[in-house]
Amino acid sequence: MIRCALMGFGITLICVLIPLVHFVSGPLAPLIGGWFAGNKLRANTTQSFILGISMGLLMIIPLSAIILVNISYETLIPLNNQSIRNLSLIILVYVSILGSLGSILGGRMSKKY
């Protein structure tokens, strides 16, 4: 389960980091990563929610790095620290929900074949 969550998280980051493609794949990246992870795991609904939450929790790592860099260089993101924390919380919830939905879709599609 952890390996599949790491795979989904990695696919999510790759979709966000590819230049020019991230305008399309960025907002859907957690859904795409969750789909691949759920498909590989053949996840049921309960496993899908755990997988999505795990992907959201793994997102803490890059968000923490961004916050630490922003503390050192305040011009990186022109927001105060409270706004960045609120935005980070929104991103965590977003990744968890879309990762879970993608995992549900991937798990159900893998069981059809």
Short mmCIF file of C-alpha atoms in Angstrom, two decimals:
data_model
loop_
_atom_site.label_atom_id
_atom_site.label_comp_id
_atom_site.label_asym_id
_atom_site.label_seq_id
_atom_site.Cartn_x
_atom_site.Cartn_y
_atom_site.Cartn_z
CA MET A 1 0.00 0.00 0.00
CA ILE A 2 2.80 2.42 0.91
CA ARG A 3 4.66 1.60 -2.31
CA CYS A 4 1.54 2.36 -4.36
CA ALA A 5 1.01 5.63 -2.46
CA LEU A 6 4.60 6.63 -3.20
CA MET A 7 4.09 5.74 -6.86
CA GLY A 8 0.91 7.85 -7.05
CA PHE A 9 2.65 10.71 -5.27
CA GLY A 10 5.60 10.50 -7.66
CA ILE A 11 3.33 10.56 -10.71
CA THR A 12 1.56 13.57 -9.20
CA LEU A 13 4.84 15.46 -8.81
CA ILE A 14 5.99 14.53 -12.32
CA CYS A 15 2.73 15.80 -13.81
CA VAL A 16 3.13 19.10 -11.97
CA LEU A 17 6.82 19.61 -12.74
CA ILE A 18 6.87 19.01 -16.52
CA PRO A 19 7.07 22.44 -18.19
CA LEU A 20 4.15 23.51 -20.40
CA VAL A 21 2.34 20.21 -19.81
CA HIS A 22 1.63 21.12 -16.19
CA PHE A 23 -1.02 23.65 -17.26
CA VAL A 24 -3.20 20.70 -18.27
CA SER A 25 -1.87 17.88 -16.11
CA GLY A 26 -1.19 19.95 -12.98
CA PRO A 27 -4.77 20.32 -11.74
CA LEU A 28 -5.50 16.68 -12.60
CA ALA A 29 -2.18 15.31 -11.34
CA PRO A 30 -3.54 13.78 -8.09
CA LEU A 31 -6.33 12.11 -10.05
CA ILE A 32 -3.85 10.66 -12.55
CA GLY A 33 -1.47 9.50 -9.82
CA GLY A 34 -4.33 8.01 -7.80
CA TRP A 35 -5.60 6.19 -10.88
CA PHE A 36 -2.25 4.53 -11.53
CA ALA A 37 -1.82 3.61 -7.85
CA GLY A 38 -5.37 2.27 -7.52
CA ASN A 39 -5.03 0.31 -10.75
CA LYS A 40 -1.77 -1.31 -9.60
CA LEU A 41 -3.20 -2.08 -6.14
CA ARG A 42 -6.62 -3.15 -7.49
CA ALA A 43 -7.94 -1.03 -4.65
CA ASN A 44 -11.39 -1.27 -3.14
CA THR A 45 -13.13 1.83 -1.77
CA THR A 46 -11.56 1.66 1.70
CA GLN A 47 -8.07 1.15 0.30
CA SER A 48 -8.68 4.03 -2.11
CA PHE A 49 -9.42 6.46 0.70
CA ILE A 50 -6.34 5.32 2.61
CA LEU A 51 -4.29 5.69 -0.57
CA GLY A 52 -5.61 9.21 -1.21
CA ILE A 53 -4.95 10.29 2.37
CA SER A 54 -1.44 8.84 2.15
CA MET A 55 -0.78 10.82 -1.03
CA GLY A 56 -2.04 13.97 0.72
CA LEU A 57 0.20 13.32 3.72
CA LEU A 58 3.20 12.75 1.45
CA MET A 59 2.52 16.18 -0.05
CA ILE A 60 3.61 17.62 3.32
CA ILE A 61 7.24 16.99 2.32
CA PRO A 62 7.48 19.33 -0.70
CA LEU A 63 5.16 21.89 0.89
CA SER A 64 7.35 21.99 4.01
CA ALA A 65 10.41 22.52 1.84
CA ILE A 66 8.69 25.43 0.07
CA ILE A 67 7.72 26.97 3.42
CA LEU A 68 11.27 26.62 4.78
CA VAL A 69 12.76 28.20 1.67
CA ASN A 70 10.19 30.99 1.86
CA ILE A 71 11.19 31.70 5.46
CA SER A 72 14.82 32.08 4.31
CA TYR A 73 14.03 34.07 1.17
CA GLU A 74 10.87 36.06 1.78
CA THR A 75 10.61 37.18 -1.84
CA LEU A 76 10.03 33.63 -3.14
CA ILE A 77 6.28 33.68 -2.46
CA PRO A 78 4.94 37.16 -1.69
CA LEU A 79 2.49 35.96 0.99
CA ASN A 80 2.74 35.94 4.74
CA ASN A 81 3.33 32.63 6.50
CA GLN A 82 -0.30 32.25 7.62
CA SER A 83 -1.53 32.53 4.04
CA ILE A 84 1.01 29.96 2.90
CA ARG A 85 -0.10 27.55 5.64
CA ASN A 86 -3.73 27.99 4.63
CA LEU A 87 -2.86 27.41 0.98
CA SER A 88 -0.87 24.32 1.96
CA LEU A 89 -3.86 22.92 3.85
CA ILE A 90 -6.08 23.46 0.80
CA ILE A 91 -3.52 21.67 -1.38
CA LEU A 92 -3.35 18.73 1.06
CA VAL A 93 -7.13 18.31 1.04
CA TYR A 94 -7.25 18.70 -2.75
CA VAL A 95 -4.59 16.02 -3.30
CA SER A 96 -6.27 13.66 -0.83
CA ILE A 97 -9.70 13.98 -2.43
CA LEU A 98 -8.56 13.71 -6.05
CA GLY A 99 -6.09 10.93 -5.18
CA SER A 100 -8.92 8.96 -3.56
CA LEU A 101 -11.24 9.49 -6.53
CA GLY A 102 -8.54 8.47 -8.99
CA SER A 103 -7.77 5.41 -6.92
CA ILE A 104 -11.43 4.40 -6.84
CA LEU A 105 -11.61 4.73 -10.63
CA GLY A 106 -8.35 2.84 -11.18
CA GLY A 107 -9.33 0.08 -8.77
CA ARG A 108 -12.72 -0.43 -10.38
CA MET A 109 -11.31 -0.37 -13.89
CA SER A 110 -8.66 -2.96 -12.99
CA LYS A 111 -11.31 -5.34 -11.65
CA LYS A 112 -13.31 -5.24 -14.88
CA TYR A 113 -10.57 -6.99 -16.84
#
